[in-house]
Tab-separated table of C-alpha atoms in Angstrom:
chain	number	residue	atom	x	y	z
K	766	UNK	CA	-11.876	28.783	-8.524
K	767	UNK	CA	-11.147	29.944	-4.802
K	768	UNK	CA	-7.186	31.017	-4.916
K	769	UNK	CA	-6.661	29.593	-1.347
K	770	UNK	CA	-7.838	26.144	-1.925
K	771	UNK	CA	-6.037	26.443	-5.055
K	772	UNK	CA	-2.638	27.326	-3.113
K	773	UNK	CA	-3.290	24.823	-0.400
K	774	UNK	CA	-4.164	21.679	-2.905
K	775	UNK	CA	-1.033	23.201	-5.534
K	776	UNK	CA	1.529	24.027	-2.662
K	777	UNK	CA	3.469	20.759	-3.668
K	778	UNK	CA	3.293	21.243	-7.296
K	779	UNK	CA	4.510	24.982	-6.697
K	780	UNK	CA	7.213	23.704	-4.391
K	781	UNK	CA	9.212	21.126	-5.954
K	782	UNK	CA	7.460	19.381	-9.172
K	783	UNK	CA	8.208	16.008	-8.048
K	784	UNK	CA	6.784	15.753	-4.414
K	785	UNK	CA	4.163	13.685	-5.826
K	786	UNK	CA	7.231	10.982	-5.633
K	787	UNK	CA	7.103	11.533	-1.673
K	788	UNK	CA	5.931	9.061	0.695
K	789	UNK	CA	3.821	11.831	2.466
K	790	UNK	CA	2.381	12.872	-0.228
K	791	UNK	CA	1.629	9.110	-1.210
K	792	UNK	CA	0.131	9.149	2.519
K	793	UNK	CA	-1.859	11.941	1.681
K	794	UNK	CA	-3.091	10.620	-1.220
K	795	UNK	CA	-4.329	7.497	0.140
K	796	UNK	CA	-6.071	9.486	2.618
K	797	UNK	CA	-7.468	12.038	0.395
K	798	UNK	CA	-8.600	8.875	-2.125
K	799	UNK	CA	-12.036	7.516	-3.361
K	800	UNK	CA	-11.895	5.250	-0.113
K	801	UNK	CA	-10.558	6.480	2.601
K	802	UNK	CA	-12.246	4.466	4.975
K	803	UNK	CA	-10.432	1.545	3.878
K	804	UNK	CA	-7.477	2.658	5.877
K	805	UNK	CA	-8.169	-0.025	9.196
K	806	UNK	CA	-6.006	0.109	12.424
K	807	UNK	CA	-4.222	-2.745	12.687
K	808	UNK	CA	-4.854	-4.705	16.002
K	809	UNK	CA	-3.153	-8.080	15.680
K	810	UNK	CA	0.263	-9.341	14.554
K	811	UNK	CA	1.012	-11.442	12.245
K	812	UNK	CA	-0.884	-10.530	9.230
K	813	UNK	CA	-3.157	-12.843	7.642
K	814	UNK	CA	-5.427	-13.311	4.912
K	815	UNK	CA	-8.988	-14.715	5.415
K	816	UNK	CA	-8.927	-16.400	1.849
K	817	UNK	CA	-8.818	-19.995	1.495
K	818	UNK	CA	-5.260	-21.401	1.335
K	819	UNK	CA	-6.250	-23.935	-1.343
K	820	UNK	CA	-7.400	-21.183	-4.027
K	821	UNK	CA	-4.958	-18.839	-3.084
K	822	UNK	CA	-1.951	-19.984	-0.851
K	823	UNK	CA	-0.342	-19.500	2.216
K	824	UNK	CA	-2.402	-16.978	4.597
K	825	UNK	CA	0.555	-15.128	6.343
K	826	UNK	CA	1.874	-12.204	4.902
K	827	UNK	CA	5.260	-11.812	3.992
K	828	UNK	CA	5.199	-7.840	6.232
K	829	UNK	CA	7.232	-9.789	8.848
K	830	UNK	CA	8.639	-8.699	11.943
K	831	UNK	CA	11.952	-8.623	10.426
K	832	UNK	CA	10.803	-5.905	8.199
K	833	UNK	CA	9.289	-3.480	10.006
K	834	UNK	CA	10.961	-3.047	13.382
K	835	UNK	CA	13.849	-1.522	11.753
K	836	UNK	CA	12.059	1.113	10.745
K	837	UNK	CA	10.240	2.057	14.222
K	838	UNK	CA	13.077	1.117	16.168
K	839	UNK	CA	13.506	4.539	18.001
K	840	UNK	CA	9.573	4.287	18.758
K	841	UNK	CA	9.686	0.219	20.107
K	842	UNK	CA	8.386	-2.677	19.245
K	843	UNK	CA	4.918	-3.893	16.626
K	844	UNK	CA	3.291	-4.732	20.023
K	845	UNK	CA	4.049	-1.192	21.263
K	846	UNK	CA	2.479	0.548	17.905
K	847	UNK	CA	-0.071	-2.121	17.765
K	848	UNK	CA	-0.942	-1.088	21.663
K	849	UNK	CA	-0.830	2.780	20.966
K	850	UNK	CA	-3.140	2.608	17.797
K	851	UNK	CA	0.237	4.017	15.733
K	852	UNK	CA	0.264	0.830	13.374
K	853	UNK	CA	-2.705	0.971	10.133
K	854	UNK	CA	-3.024	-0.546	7.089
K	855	UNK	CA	-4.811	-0.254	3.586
K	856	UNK	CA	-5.673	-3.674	2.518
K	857	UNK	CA	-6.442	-4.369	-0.579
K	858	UNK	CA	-5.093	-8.190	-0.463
K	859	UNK	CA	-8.530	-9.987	-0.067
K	860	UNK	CA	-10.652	-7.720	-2.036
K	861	UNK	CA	-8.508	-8.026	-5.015
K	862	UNK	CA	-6.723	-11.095	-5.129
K	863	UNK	CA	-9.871	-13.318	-6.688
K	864	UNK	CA	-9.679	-11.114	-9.593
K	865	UNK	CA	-5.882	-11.393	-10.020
K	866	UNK	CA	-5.835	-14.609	-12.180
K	867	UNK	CA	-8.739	-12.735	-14.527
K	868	UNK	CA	-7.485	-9.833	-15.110
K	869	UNK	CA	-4.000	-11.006	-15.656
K	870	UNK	CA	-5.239	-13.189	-18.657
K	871	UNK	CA	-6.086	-10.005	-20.463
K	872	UNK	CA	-2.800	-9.149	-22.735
K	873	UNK	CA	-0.582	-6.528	-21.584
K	874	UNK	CA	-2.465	-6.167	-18.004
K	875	UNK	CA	-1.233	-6.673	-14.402
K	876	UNK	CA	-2.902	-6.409	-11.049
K	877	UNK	CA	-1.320	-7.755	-7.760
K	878	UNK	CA	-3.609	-8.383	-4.535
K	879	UNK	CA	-1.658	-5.550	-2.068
K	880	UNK	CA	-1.282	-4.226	1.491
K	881	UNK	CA	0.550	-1.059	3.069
K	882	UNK	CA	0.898	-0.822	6.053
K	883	UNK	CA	1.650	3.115	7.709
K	884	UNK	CA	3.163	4.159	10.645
K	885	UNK	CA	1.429	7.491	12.263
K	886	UNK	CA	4.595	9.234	13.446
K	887	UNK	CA	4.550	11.757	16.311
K	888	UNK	CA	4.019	14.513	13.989
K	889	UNK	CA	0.823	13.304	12.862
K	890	UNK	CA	1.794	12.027	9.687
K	891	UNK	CA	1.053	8.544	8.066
K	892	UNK	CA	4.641	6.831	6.820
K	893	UNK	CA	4.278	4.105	4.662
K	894	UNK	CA	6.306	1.060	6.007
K	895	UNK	CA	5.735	-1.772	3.930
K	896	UNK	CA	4.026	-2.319	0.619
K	897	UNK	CA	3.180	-6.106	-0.047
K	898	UNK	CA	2.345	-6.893	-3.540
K	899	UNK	CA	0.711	-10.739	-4.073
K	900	UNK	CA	-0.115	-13.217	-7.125
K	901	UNK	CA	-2.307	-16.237	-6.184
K	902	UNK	CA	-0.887	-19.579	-7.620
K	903	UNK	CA	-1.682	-19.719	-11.149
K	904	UNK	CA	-0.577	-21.163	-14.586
K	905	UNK	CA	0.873	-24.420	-12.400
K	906	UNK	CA	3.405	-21.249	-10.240
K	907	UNK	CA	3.073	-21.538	-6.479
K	908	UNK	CA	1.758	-18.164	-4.741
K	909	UNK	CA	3.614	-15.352	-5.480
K	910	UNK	CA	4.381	-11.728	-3.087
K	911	UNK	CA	7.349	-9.681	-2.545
K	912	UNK	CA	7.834	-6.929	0.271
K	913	UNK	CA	8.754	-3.528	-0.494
K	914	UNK	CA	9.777	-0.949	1.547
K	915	UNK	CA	11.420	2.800	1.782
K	916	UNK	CA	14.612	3.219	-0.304
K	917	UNK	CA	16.693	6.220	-1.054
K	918	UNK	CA	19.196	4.964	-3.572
K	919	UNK	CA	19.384	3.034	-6.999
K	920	UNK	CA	17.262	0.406	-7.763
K	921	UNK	CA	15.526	-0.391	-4.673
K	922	UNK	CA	13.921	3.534	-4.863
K	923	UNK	CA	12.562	2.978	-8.302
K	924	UNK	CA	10.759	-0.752	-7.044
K	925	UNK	CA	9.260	1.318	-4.171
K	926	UNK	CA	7.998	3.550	-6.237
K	927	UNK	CA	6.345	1.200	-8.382
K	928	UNK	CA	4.817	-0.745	-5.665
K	929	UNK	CA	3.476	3.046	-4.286
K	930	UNK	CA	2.590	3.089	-8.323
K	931	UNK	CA	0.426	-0.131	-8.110
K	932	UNK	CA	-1.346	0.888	-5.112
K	933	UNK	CA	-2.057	3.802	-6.242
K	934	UNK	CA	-3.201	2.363	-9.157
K	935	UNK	CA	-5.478	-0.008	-6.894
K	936	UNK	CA	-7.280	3.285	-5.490
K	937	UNK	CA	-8.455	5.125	-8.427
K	938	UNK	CA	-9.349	1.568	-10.688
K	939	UNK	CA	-12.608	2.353	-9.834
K	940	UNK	CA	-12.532	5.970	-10.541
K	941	UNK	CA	-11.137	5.305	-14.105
K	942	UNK	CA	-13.592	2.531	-14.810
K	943	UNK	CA	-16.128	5.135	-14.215
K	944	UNK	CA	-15.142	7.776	-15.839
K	945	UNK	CA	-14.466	5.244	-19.051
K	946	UNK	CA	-18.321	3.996	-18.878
């Protein structure tokens, strides 16, 4: 053990014993992950999925407009972020959503196809915007995804947090299948 790397990697722990509920921290975490490079700068609007629309539905993502420029509006517009590299997202959508329908069939399991997409703030700091959770159509149901963002009250917290949950989840599946092997 070094004591400094332990105080710098604890300092949230130490601090308040549920930062890990943050969305810095959930930031941080991301960027500190097994894959960091999967973090991409966004550099067009809409988003879209590359899969094909008769396996797995409509192509445009459901992170709309509508939904994010309330949340930058004292920094401007998408086109603005998009412009000044401030807009990036972790996608996880394409790479997952194939295996949705599989693993889903296995009792008691879940896995949604997902993309968050961050906002680097002046500060430096990654702010998660949007999560987008997504079901292909399956079992004779149309396409499924919801939109979740930032919350501070009631219900709408705890859903955010489960959607940070199931990303979360999304980065360390292949540490756990590891480690269980």
């Amino acid at each position: 053990f070094i004591p400094s790397l332990l105080l710098k990697v604890g300092f949230g722990i130490v601090g308040d014993r549920f930062f890990w509920f943050s969305d810095v921290e959930f930031a941080r975490e991301t960027l500190a992950g097994v894959n960091p490079y999967s973090i991409q700068l966004v550099k067009e609007w809409p988003l879209t999925s590359k899969l094909d629309t008769q396996i797995y539905g409509p192509q445009e993502s459901a992170i709309t407009r509508e939904v994010i420029e309330p949340q930058i509006i004292t920094y401007g517009t998408i086109e603005k972020a998009i412009k000044e590299k401030k807009l990036f997202m972790l996608d996880y959508h394409d790479l997952f959503l194939p295996f949705v329908s599989k693993v889903r069939e296995i009792k008691g399991t879940t896995l949604y196809g997902s993309r968050t997409l961050f906002f680097l703030t002046c500060e430096g700091i990654l702010k998660p915007l949007a999560i987008e959770l997504t079901r292909p159509p399956m079992d004779g149901n149309p396409q499924w995804k919801q939109v979740f963002t930032p919350a501070s009250h009631s219900t709408n917290l705890w859903l955010w947090r489960l959607a940070k949950a199931h990303v979360e989840n999304s980065l360390c599946g292949g540490t756990l299948y590891n480690c269980n092997t």
